[in-house]
Coordinates of N, CA and C in Angstrom, one line a residue:
M1 N 75.7 90.9 110.3 CA 76.2 91.9 109.3 C 77.6 91.4 108.8
G2 N 77.7 91.2 107.5 CA 79.0 90.7 107.1 C 79.1 90.7 105.6
G3 N 80.2 90.3 105.1 CA 80.5 90.2 103.7 C 81.5 89.1 103.4
A4 N 82.3 89.3 102.4 CA 83.4 88.4 102.1 C 84.6 89.1 101.5
I5 N 85.7 88.4 101.6 CA 87.0 88.9 101.0 C 87.1 88.4 99.6
S6 N 87.3 89.4 98.7 CA 87.4 89.1 97.3 C 88.8 89.0 96.8
A7 N 89.8 89.6 97.5 CA 91.2 89.5 97.2 C 92.0 89.9 98.4
V8 N 93.3 89.4 98.4 CA 94.3 89.8 99.4 C 95.5 90.2 98.7
S9 N 96.3 91.2 99.2 CA 97.4 91.7 98.4 C 98.5 92.1 99.5
S10 N 99.8 92.0 99.0 CA 100.9 92.5 99.9 C 102.1 92.8 99.0
N11 N 103.0 93.6 99.5 CA 104.2 93.9 98.8 C 105.3 94.2 99.8
G12 N 106.4 93.6 99.7 CA 107.6 93.8 100.6 C 108.4 95.0 100.3
T13 N 108.1 95.7 99.1 CA 108.8 96.9 98.8 C 107.8 98.1 98.6
Y14 N 108.3 99.3 98.7 CA 107.4 100.4 98.5 C 107.0 100.5 97.1
S15 N 105.7 100.5 96.8 CA 105.2 100.7 95.5 C 103.7 101.0 95.7
F16 N 103.1 101.7 94.7 CA 101.7 102.1 94.9 C 100.8 100.9 94.9
S17 N 100.9 100.0 93.9 CA 100.1 98.8 93.9 C 100.7 97.7 94.6
K18 N 99.9 96.7 95.0 CA 100.3 95.5 95.6 C 99.8 94.3 94.9
P19 N 100.7 93.3 94.6 CA 100.2 92.1 93.9 C 99.3 91.3 94.7
N20 N 98.3 90.7 94.0 CA 97.3 89.8 94.7 C 98.1 88.5 95.1
R21 N 97.6 87.9 96.2 CA 98.2 86.7 96.7 C 97.1 85.7 96.9
E22 N 97.6 84.4 97.1 CA 96.6 83.3 97.4 C 96.2 83.4 98.9
S23 N 97.1 84.0 99.7 CA 96.7 84.3 101.1 C 97.7 85.3 101.6
I24 N 97.3 85.9 102.8 CA 98.2 86.7 103.5 C 98.1 86.3 105.0
T25 N 99.1 86.6 105.7 CA 99.1 86.3 107.2 C 99.2 87.6 107.9
L26 N 98.2 87.8 108.8 CA 98.1 89.0 109.6 C 98.8 88.6 111.0
L27 N 99.7 89.5 111.4 CA 100.4 89.4 112.6 C 99.9 90.4 113.7
Q28 N 99.5 89.9 114.8 CA 99.0 90.7 115.9 C 99.9 91.9 116.2
G29 N 99.3 93.1 116.2 CA 100.1 94.3 116.5 C 101.1 94.8 115.5
L30 N 101.2 94.1 114.3 CA 102.1 94.5 113.3 C 101.5 94.8 111.9
G31 N 100.7 93.9 111.5 CA 100.1 94.1 110.1 C 100.3 92.8 109.3
V32 N 100.5 93.0 108.0 CA 100.6 91.9 107.0 C 102.0 91.4 107.0
E33 N 102.2 90.1 107.3 CA 103.6 89.5 107.3 C 104.2 89.8 105.9
G34 N 105.4 90.4 106.0 CA 106.2 90.6 104.7 C 105.8 91.9 104.0
D35 N 104.8 92.6 104.4 CA 104.4 93.8 103.8 C 105.2 95.0 104.3
V36 N 105.5 95.9 103.4 CA 106.4 97.0 103.7 C 105.7 98.0 104.8
H37 N 104.4 97.9 104.9 CA 103.8 98.8 105.9 C 103.5 98.1 107.3
A38 N 104.0 96.9 107.4 CA 103.9 96.2 108.7 C 104.8 96.8 109.7
G39 N 104.3 96.9 111.0 CA 105.2 97.4 112.0 C 104.4 98.1 113.1
V40 N 105.0 98.2 114.3 CA 104.4 98.8 115.5 C 104.3 100.3 115.3
T41 N 105.3 100.9 114.7 CA 105.3 102.3 114.4 C 105.1 102.6 112.9
V42 N 104.8 103.8 112.6 CA 104.4 104.1 111.2 C 105.4 103.7 110.2
R43 N 105.0 103.3 109.0 CA 105.8 102.9 107.9 C 105.6 103.7 106.7
H44 N 104.5 104.4 106.6 CA 104.2 105.3 105.5 C 105.3 106.4 105.4
R45 N 105.9 106.5 104.3 CA 107.1 107.4 104.1 C 106.9 108.8 104.7
S46 N 105.8 109.5 104.3 CA 105.6 110.9 104.7 C 105.4 110.9 106.2
R47 N 104.8 109.9 106.8 CA 104.5 109.9 108.2 C 105.8 109.6 109.0
V48 N 106.7 108.8 108.5 CA 108.0 108.5 109.1 C 108.8 109.8 109.1
E49 N 108.8 110.6 108.0 CA 109.5 111.8 108.0 C 109.1 112.8 109.1
R50 N 107.8 112.8 109.4 CA 107.2 113.7 110.4 C 107.6 113.3 111.8
D51 N 107.3 112.0 112.0 CA 107.6 111.4 113.4 C 107.6 109.9 113.3
P52 N 108.8 109.3 113.3 CA 108.9 107.9 113.1 C 108.4 107.1 114.3
S53 N 108.2 107.8 115.5 CA 107.7 107.1 116.7 C 106.2 106.9 116.8
Q54 N 105.5 107.5 115.8 CA 104.0 107.4 115.9 C 103.5 106.0 115.8
P55 N 102.5 105.6 116.5 CA 101.9 104.3 116.4 C 101.4 104.0 115.0
N56 N 101.5 102.8 114.5 CA 101.1 102.5 113.2 C 99.6 102.1 113.2
L57 N 98.7 103.1 112.9 CA 97.3 102.9 112.9 C 96.8 102.4 111.5
R58 N 97.8 102.2 110.6 CA 97.6 101.8 109.2 C 98.2 100.5 108.8
Q59 N 98.1 99.5 109.7 CA 98.7 98.2 109.5 C 98.1 97.4 108.4
V60 N 96.8 97.5 108.3 CA 96.0 96.8 107.2 C 95.1 97.7 106.5
H61 N 95.2 97.9 105.2 CA 94.3 98.8 104.4 C 93.3 97.9 103.7
L62 N 92.0 98.3 103.9 CA 90.9 97.6 103.3 C 90.1 98.5 102.4
I63 N 89.7 98.0 101.2 CA 88.9 98.7 100.2 C 87.7 97.8 99.9
H64 N 86.6 98.4 99.7 CA 85.4 97.7 99.2 C 85.4 97.6 97.7
E65 N 85.2 96.4 97.2 CA 85.3 96.1 95.8 C 84.2 96.9 95.0
E66 N 83.2 97.3 95.7 CA 82.2 98.2 95.0 C 82.7 99.5 94.5
L67 N 83.8 100.0 95.1 CA 84.4 101.2 94.7 C 85.0 101.0 93.2
F68 N 85.5 99.9 92.9 CA 86.0 99.6 91.6 C 84.9 99.7 90.5
E69 N 83.7 99.2 90.9 CA 82.6 99.3 90.0 C 82.2 100.8 89.8
E70 N 82.2 101.5 90.9 CA 81.9 103.0 90.8 C 82.8 103.7 89.9
V71 N 84.1 103.5 90.1 CA 85.1 104.2 89.2 C 85.1 103.7 87.8
R72 N 84.7 102.4 87.6 CA 84.6 101.9 86.3 C 83.5 102.6 85.5
A73 N 82.4 102.9 86.2 CA 81.3 103.6 85.5 C 81.8 105.0 85.1
A74 N 82.8 105.6 85.7 CA 83.4 106.9 85.4 C 84.5 106.7 84.4
G75 N 84.8 105.5 83.9 CA 85.8 105.3 82.9 C 87.2 104.9 83.3
F76 N 87.3 104.5 84.6 CA 88.6 104.0 85.2 C 88.6 102.5 85.4
E77 N 89.5 101.8 84.9 CA 89.7 100.4 85.2 C 90.6 100.2 86.3
V78 N 90.1 99.7 87.4 CA 90.9 99.4 88.6 C 90.5 98.1 89.2
V79 N 91.5 97.3 89.6 CA 91.2 96.0 90.1 C 91.9 95.9 91.5
A80 N 91.6 94.8 92.2 CA 92.1 94.6 93.6 C 93.6 94.7 93.6
G81 N 94.1 95.4 94.6 CA 95.5 95.6 94.9 C 96.1 96.8 94.2
Q82 N 95.5 97.3 93.2 CA 96.0 98.4 92.5 C 96.1 99.7 93.2
L83 N 95.2 99.9 94.2 CA 95.2 101.1 95.0 C 96.0 100.9 96.3
G84 N 96.7 99.8 96.4 CA 97.6 99.6 97.5 C 97.0 98.9 98.7
E85 N 95.8 98.5 98.6 CA 95.1 97.8 99.7 C 95.6 96.4 99.9
N86 N 95.4 95.9 101.2 CA 95.8 94.6 101.5 C 94.6 93.6 101.4
V87 N 93.4 94.1 101.8 CA 92.2 93.3 101.8 C 91.2 94.0 101.0
T88 N 90.6 93.3 100.0 CA 89.5 93.8 99.2 C 88.2 93.0 99.7
T89 N 87.2 93.8 100.0 CA 86.0 93.2 100.5 C 84.8 93.4 99.6
R90 N 83.8 92.6 99.8 CA 82.5 92.8 99.1 C 81.4 92.6 100.0
G91 N 80.4 93.5 99.9 CA 79.2 93.4 100.7 C 79.2 94.0 102.0
I92 N 80.2 94.9 102.3 CA 80.2 95.6 103.6 C 80.4 97.1 103.3
D93 N 79.7 98.0 103.9 CA 79.8 99.4 103.8 C 81.0 99.8 104.7
L94 N 82.2 99.6 104.3 CA 83.4 99.9 105.1 C 83.4 101.4 105.5
L95 N 83.1 102.3 104.6 CA 83.2 103.7 104.9 C 82.1 104.1 106.0
G96 N 81.1 103.4 106.2 CA 80.1 103.7 107.1 C 80.3 103.1 108.5
L97 N 81.4 102.3 108.7 CA 81.7 101.7 110.0 C 82.3 102.8 110.9
P98 N 82.0 102.6 112.2 CA 82.6 103.6 113.2 C 84.0 103.1 113.6
V99 N 84.7 104.1 114.2 CA 86.0 103.8 114.8 C 85.8 102.7 115.8
G100 N 86.7 101.7 115.9 CA 86.7 100.7 116.9 C 85.9 99.4 116.4
T101 N 85.3 99.4 115.2 CA 84.6 98.3 114.7 C 85.7 97.1 114.6
L102 N 85.3 95.9 115.0 CA 86.1 94.8 114.8 C 85.6 94.0 113.6
L103 N 86.6 93.6 112.7 CA 86.3 92.8 111.5 C 87.0 91.5 111.7
R104 N 86.2 90.4 111.7 CA 86.8 89.1 111.8 C 87.0 88.7 110.3
L105 N 88.2 88.4 109.9 CA 88.6 88.0 108.6 C 88.9 86.5 108.6
G106 N 88.1 85.7 108.0 CA 88.3 84.3 108.0 C 88.1 83.7 109.3
D107 N 88.8 82.6 109.7 CA 88.6 81.9 110.9 C 89.2 82.5 112.1
E108 N 90.4 83.2 112.0 CA 91.1 83.6 113.1 C 91.4 85.1 113.2
A109 N 91.7 85.7 112.1 CA 92.2 87.1 112.1 C 91.1 88.1 112.5
V110 N 91.5 89.1 113.3 CA 90.6 90.2 113.7 C 91.4 91.5 113.5
V111 N 90.8 92.4 112.9 CA 91.3 93.8 112.8 C 90.4 94.8 113.4
E112 N 90.9 95.8 114.0 CA 90.1 96.9 114.5 C 90.3 98.1 113.6
V113 N 89.1 98.7 113.2 CA 89.1 99.8 112.3 C 89.6 101.1 113.1
T114 N 90.6 101.8 112.5 CA 91.1 103.0 113.1 C 90.7 104.3 112.4
G115 N 90.4 104.2 111.1 CA 90.1 105.4 110.4 C 90.1 105.2 108.9
L116 N 90.0 106.4 108.2 CA 90.0 106.4 106.7 C 91.4 106.5 106.2
R117 N 91.5 106.0 105.0 CA 92.8 106.2 104.2 C 92.7 107.6 103.7
N118 N 93.8 108.3 103.7 CA 94.0 109.6 103.1 C 94.4 109.4 101.7
P119 N 93.4 109.7 100.7 CA 93.8 109.5 99.3 C 94.9 110.6 98.9
C120 N 95.9 110.1 98.3 CA 97.0 111.0 98.0 C 97.2 111.2 96.5
A121 N 98.1 112.1 96.1 CA 98.3 112.4 94.7 C 98.8 111.2 93.9
Q122 N 99.4 110.2 94.6 CA 99.9 109.0 93.8 C 98.7 108.3 93.1
I123 N 97.5 108.5 93.5 CA 96.3 107.9 92.9 C 96.2 108.5 91.5
D124 N 96.5 109.8 91.3 CA 96.5 110.4 89.9 C 97.7 110.0 89.1
G125 N 98.8 109.6 89.8 CA 99.9 109.1 89.1 C 99.6 107.7 88.5
F126 N 98.8 107.0 89.2 CA 98.4 105.6 88.8 C 97.4 105.7 87.6
R127 N 96.4 106.6 87.8 CA 95.4 106.8 86.7 C 95.0 108.3 86.8
K128 N 95.4 109.1 85.8 CA 95.1 110.5 85.9 C 93.6 110.8 86.0
G129 N 93.2 111.6 87.0 CA 91.8 111.9 87.2 C 91.1 111.0 88.2
L130 N 91.8 109.9 88.6 CA 91.1 109.0 89.5 C 91.0 109.6 90.9
L131 N 91.9 110.5 91.3 CA 91.8 111.1 92.7 C 90.4 111.7 92.9
K132 N 89.9 112.4 91.8 CA 88.6 113.1 92.0 C 87.5 112.1 92.1
Q133 N 87.7 110.9 91.7 CA 86.7 109.8 91.9 C 86.6 109.3 93.3
V134 N 87.8 109.3 94.0 CA 87.8 108.7 95.3 C 87.8 109.7 96.4
V135 N 87.7 111.0 96.0 CA 87.4 112.1 97.0 C 86.2 112.8 96.4
G136 N 85.1 112.7 97.1 CA 83.9 113.4 96.6 C 83.2 114.2 97.7
R137 N 82.0 114.5 97.4 CA 81.2 115.3 98.4 C 79.9 114.5 98.6
D138 N 79.4 114.6 99.9 CA 78.1 114.0 100.2 C 77.0 115.0 99.9
D139 N 75.7 114.7 100.2 CA 74.6 115.5 99.9 C 74.6 116.9 100.5
E140 N 75.3 117.0 101.7 CA 75.4 118.3 102.4 C 76.7 119.0 101.9
G141 N 77.4 118.5 101.0 CA 78.6 119.2 100.5 C 79.9 118.9 101.3
A142 N 79.8 118.1 102.3 CA 81.0 117.7 103.0 C 81.9 116.8 102.2
V143 N 83.2 116.9 102.4 CA 84.2 116.1 101.7 C 84.0 114.6 102.2
R144 N 84.0 113.7 101.2 CA 83.9 112.3 101.5 C 85.1 111.5 100.9
F145 N 85.8 110.9 101.7 CA 87.0 110.1 101.3 C 86.5 108.6 101.0
K146 N 86.8 108.1 99.9 CA 86.3 106.8 99.5 C 87.4 105.7 99.2
A147 N 88.6 106.0 99.5 CA 89.7 105.1 99.1 C 90.0 104.1 100.2
G148 N 89.0 103.7 101.0 CA 89.2 102.6 101.9 C 89.4 103.1 103.4
I149 N 89.6 102.0 104.2 CA 89.8 102.3 105.6 C 91.1 101.6 106.1
M150 N 91.5 102.0 107.3 CA 92.8 101.5 107.9 C 92.4 100.8 109.1
S151 N 93.3 99.8 109.5 CA 93.0 99.0 110.7 C 94.3 98.5 111.3
V152 N 94.2 98.0 112.6 CA 95.3 97.4 113.2 C 94.9 95.9 113.5
V153 N 95.9 95.1 113.6 CA 95.6 93.6 113.8 C 95.5 93.3 115.3
V154 N 94.3 92.9 115.7 CA 94.1 92.5 117.1 C 94.4 91.0 117.3
S155 N 94.1 90.2 116.3 CA 94.4 88.7 116.4 C 94.9 88.3 115.0
G156 N 96.0 87.6 115.0 CA 96.6 87.2 113.7 C 95.9 86.0 113.1
G157 N 96.3 85.7 111.9 CA 95.7 84.5 111.2 C 95.9 84.7 109.7
V158 N 95.7 83.6 109.0 CA 95.7 83.5 107.6 C 94.4 84.0 107.0
V159 N 94.5 84.8 105.9 CA 93.3 85.4 105.3 C 93.4 85.1 103.8
R160 N 92.3 84.6 103.2 CA 92.2 84.2 101.8 C 91.0 84.8 101.1
P161 N 91.1 84.9 99.8 CA 89.9 85.3 99.0 C 88.8 84.2 99.3
G162 N 87.6 84.7 99.4 CA 86.5 83.8 99.7 C 86.2 83.7 101.2
D163 N 87.1 84.1 102.0 CA 86.8 84.0 103.5 C 85.7 85.0 103.8
P164 N 84.9 84.7 104.8 CA 83.9 85.6 105.3 C 84.5 86.7 106.1
V165 N 83.7 87.8 106.1 CA 84.1 89.0 107.0 C 82.9 89.2 107.9
D166 N 83.1 89.1 109.2 CA 82.0 89.4 110.2 C 82.3 90.7 110.8
V167 N 81.3 91.5 111.0 CA 81.4 92.9 111.6 C 80.9 92.9 113.0
V168 N 81.7 93.4 113.9 CA 81.2 93.6 115.3 C 81.4 95.1 115.6
L169 N 80.2 95.7 115.8 CA 80.2 97.2 116.1 C 80.6 97.4 117.5
P170 N 81.3 98.5 117.8 CA 81.6 98.8 119.2 C 80.4 99.2 120.0
D171 N 80.5 99.1 121.3 CA 79.4 99.5 122.2 C 79.5 101.0 122.3
G172 N 78.4 101.6 122.9 CA 78.4 103.0 123.2 C 78.2 103.9 122.0
P173 N 78.3 105.2 122.1 CA 78.1 106.1 121.0 C 79.2 105.8 119.9
H174 N 78.8 105.8 118.7 CA 79.8 105.5 117.6 C 80.4 106.8 117.1
R175 N 81.7 106.7 116.8 CA 82.5 107.8 116.3 C 82.7 107.6 114.8
A176 N 82.4 108.6 114.0 CA 82.6 108.5 112.5 C 84.1 108.4 112.3
L177 N 84.4 107.7 111.1 CA 85.8 107.6 110.7 C 86.4 108.9 110.3
E178 N 87.6 109.2 110.7 CA 88.4 110.3 110.2 C 89.7 109.8 109.6
I179 N 90.4 110.6 108.9 CA 91.7 110.2 108.3 C 92.7 109.9 109.4
V180 N 93.4 108.8 109.2 CA 94.5 108.4 110.1 C 95.8 108.3 109.4

């Protein structure tokens, strides 16, 4: 089970979108080299305000490129990096992965899935009405967050567009993703 990386993005300053790069380097236990959200403890501004000593479970943000096609059908033009993700994938049901899934990105890098991204109001600041497209409901009426997943770096390495993504599911009973 696997897919591919369609884009990689990073930004050294706080901003909603992240520019695409030719490559990014993942650093074990930290995140994306030079990215504002890299660190052992939380870097997201609202989380730092609450408790700056929290572990950073949001070192690398991944979004499935198929989401862009879905929101495009609803009239929103969004491309890789614009929703703040570091890695854009294709061909993997990221939202259906359980907590603890390992994703091998390219030849060396490995990230462990920690949970869902919490879509925030900044998404509507980027494109008015887009937030409703990335927060929906499933067939049973439960809220479904679609703005990607978060992970931590288990093994570092360089990651590039076109690199394969290999999925390794955890042993035992699988836990569904929750917001981290």
